[in-house]
Amino acid sequence: AYGATLSGNVGNVRMTRDVQPSASYLASSDPRVHFGLSDAKLLENVTVRWPDGTLETFGDFATGVTHELAEGQGQRVSQPKS
């Protein structure tokens, strides 16, 4: 979903990427999120903050493969009320 934010761990490093197609006049970039992970075999503790503010965790994913995440298919994280 455009406007979502994905995060995941590679070892002790937390990486975050936004889903944004970065468009200009009559053009748009690929909106898929890419993490440059070098030789890592696993992206761990993947979470998505959806545009409506809902936070879901999806667990760990093997690298070198395209994965499709859908809202409502992860484990919803309850958030403290502000």
PDB file of C-alpha atoms in Angstrom:
ATOM      1  CA  ALA A   1       0.000   0.000   0.000  1.00  0.00           C
ATOM      2  CA  TYR A   2       1.379   3.418  -0.918  1.00  0.00           C
ATOM      3  CA  GLY A   3       2.344   5.236   2.262  1.00  0.00           C
ATOM      4  CA  ALA A   4       3.122   2.074   4.259  1.00  0.00           C
ATOM      5  CA  THR A   5       6.458   1.750   6.089  1.00  0.00           C
ATOM      6  CA  LEU A   6       8.296  -1.599   6.262  1.00  0.00           C
ATOM      7  CA  SER A   7      11.015  -2.415   8.783  1.00  0.00           C
ATOM      8  CA  GLY A   8      13.189  -5.457   9.355  1.00  0.00           C
ATOM      9  CA  ASN A   9      16.393  -6.532  11.084  1.00  0.00           C
ATOM     10  CA  VAL A  10      19.591  -7.809   9.525  1.00  0.00           C
ATOM     11  CA  GLY A  11      21.650  -8.891  12.503  1.00  0.00           C
ATOM     12  CA  ASN A  12      21.700  -5.920  14.888  1.00  0.00           C
ATOM     13  CA  VAL A  13      20.766  -3.384  12.194  1.00  0.00           C
ATOM     14  CA  ARG A  14      17.142  -2.205  11.834  1.00  0.00           C
ATOM     15  CA  MET A  15      16.296  -1.122   8.275  1.00  0.00           C
ATOM     16  CA  THR A  16      13.235   0.901   7.290  1.00  0.00           C
ATOM     17  CA  ARG A  17      11.774   1.599   3.849  1.00  0.00           C
ATOM     18  CA  ASP A  18       8.690   3.516   2.726  1.00  0.00           C
ATOM     19  CA  VAL A  19       6.342   2.319  -0.022  1.00  0.00           C
ATOM     20  CA  GLN A  20       6.447   5.293  -2.361  1.00  0.00           C
ATOM     21  CA  PRO A  21       6.360   5.213  -6.149  1.00  0.00           C
ATOM     22  CA  SER A  22       8.248   8.549  -6.459  1.00  0.00           C
ATOM     23  CA  ALA A  23       6.425   9.950  -9.437  1.00  0.00           C
ATOM     24  CA  SER A  24       6.985  12.870 -11.743  1.00  0.00           C
ATOM     25  CA  TYR A  25       5.029  14.136 -14.729  1.00  0.00           C
ATOM     26  CA  LEU A  26       3.857  11.083 -16.723  1.00  0.00           C
ATOM     27  CA  ALA A  27       6.278   8.794 -14.869  1.00  0.00           C
ATOM     28  CA  SER A  28       6.437   6.583 -11.809  1.00  0.00           C
ATOM     29  CA  SER A  29       9.022   4.305 -10.219  1.00  0.00           C
ATOM     30  CA  ASP A  30       8.533   0.713  -9.148  1.00  0.00           C
ATOM     31  CA  PRO A  31       6.774   0.900  -5.741  1.00  0.00           C
ATOM     32  CA  ARG A  32       8.167  -2.438  -4.509  1.00  0.00           C
ATOM     33  CA  VAL A  33      10.333  -2.121  -1.409  1.00  0.00           C
ATOM     34  CA  HIS A  34      13.920  -3.346  -1.739  1.00  0.00           C
ATOM     35  CA  PHE A  35      16.341  -4.000   1.117  1.00  0.00           C
ATOM     36  CA  GLY A  36      20.015  -4.287   0.080  1.00  0.00           C
ATOM     37  CA  LEU A  37      21.111  -7.120   2.357  1.00  0.00           C
ATOM     38  CA  SER A  38      24.478  -8.206   0.885  1.00  0.00           C
ATOM     39  CA  ASP A  39      25.138 -11.814   1.958  1.00  0.00           C
ATOM     40  CA  ALA A  40      22.417 -11.979   4.628  1.00  0.00           C
ATOM     41  CA  LYS A  41      20.113 -14.987   4.306  1.00  0.00           C
ATOM     42  CA  LEU A  42      17.250 -13.659   6.459  1.00  0.00           C
ATOM     43  CA  LEU A  43      15.359 -10.415   7.038  1.00  0.00           C
ATOM     44  CA  GLU A  44      14.057 -10.774  10.587  1.00  0.00           C
ATOM     45  CA  ASN A  45      11.176  -9.277  12.553  1.00  0.00           C
ATOM     46  CA  VAL A  46       9.485  -7.692   9.541  1.00  0.00           C
ATOM     47  CA  THR A  47       6.852  -5.139  10.514  1.00  0.00           C
ATOM     48  CA  VAL A  48       4.537  -2.948   8.455  1.00  0.00           C
ATOM     49  CA  ARG A  49       2.908   0.294   9.565  1.00  0.00           C
ATOM     50  CA  TRP A  50      -0.012   0.681   7.175  1.00  0.00           C
ATOM     51  CA  PRO A  51      -1.164   4.152   6.035  1.00  0.00           C
ATOM     52  CA  ASP A  52      -4.034   4.128   8.576  1.00  0.00           C
ATOM     53  CA  GLY A  53      -1.492   3.661  11.424  1.00  0.00           C
ATOM     54  CA  THR A  54      -2.160  -0.049  12.018  1.00  0.00           C
ATOM     55  CA  LEU A  55       1.025  -1.969  12.885  1.00  0.00           C
ATOM     56  CA  GLU A  56       1.452  -5.638  11.958  1.00  0.00           C
ATOM     57  CA  THR A  57       4.354  -8.064  12.355  1.00  0.00           C
ATOM     58  CA  PHE A  58       5.050 -10.701   9.719  1.00  0.00           C
ATOM     59  CA  GLY A  59       8.045 -12.565  11.156  1.00  0.00           C
ATOM     60  CA  ASP A  60      11.162 -13.530   9.218  1.00  0.00           C
ATOM     61  CA  PHE A  61      11.672 -13.838   5.461  1.00  0.00           C
ATOM     62  CA  ALA A  62      14.309 -15.520   3.331  1.00  0.00           C
ATOM     63  CA  THR A  63      16.327 -13.122   1.194  1.00  0.00           C
ATOM     64  CA  GLY A  64      16.698 -13.244  -2.584  1.00  0.00           C
ATOM     65  CA  VAL A  65      12.954 -13.813  -3.067  1.00  0.00           C
ATOM     66  CA  THR A  66      10.054 -11.434  -3.647  1.00  0.00           C
ATOM     67  CA  HIS A  67       7.422 -11.584  -0.899  1.00  0.00           C
ATOM     68  CA  GLU A  68       3.973 -10.011  -1.020  1.00  0.00           C
ATOM     69  CA  LEU A  69       2.516  -8.745   2.256  1.00  0.00           C
ATOM     70  CA  ALA A  70      -1.161  -7.916   2.642  1.00  0.00           C
ATOM     71  CA  GLU A  71      -2.871  -5.915   5.342  1.00  0.00           C
ATOM     72  CA  GLY A  72      -4.679  -8.177   7.778  1.00  0.00           C
ATOM     73  CA  GLN A  73      -2.444 -11.193   7.136  1.00  0.00           C
ATOM     74  CA  GLY A  74       0.154 -10.331   9.787  1.00  0.00           C
ATOM     75  CA  GLN A  75      -0.052 -10.342  13.576  1.00  0.00           C
ATOM     76  CA  ARG A  76      -1.632  -7.060  14.649  1.00  0.00           C
ATOM     77  CA  VAL A  77       0.315  -5.165  17.324  1.00  0.00           C
ATOM     78  CA  SER A  78      -1.794  -3.363  19.901  1.00  0.00           C
ATOM     79  CA  GLN A  79      -0.622   0.177  20.447  1.00  0.00           C
ATOM     80  CA  PRO A  80      -0.924   2.321  23.554  1.00  0.00           C
ATOM     81  CA  LYS A  81      -3.597   5.017  23.365  1.00  0.00           C
ATOM     82  CA  SER A  82      -2.235   8.539  23.281  1.00  0.00           C
TER      83      SER A  82
END
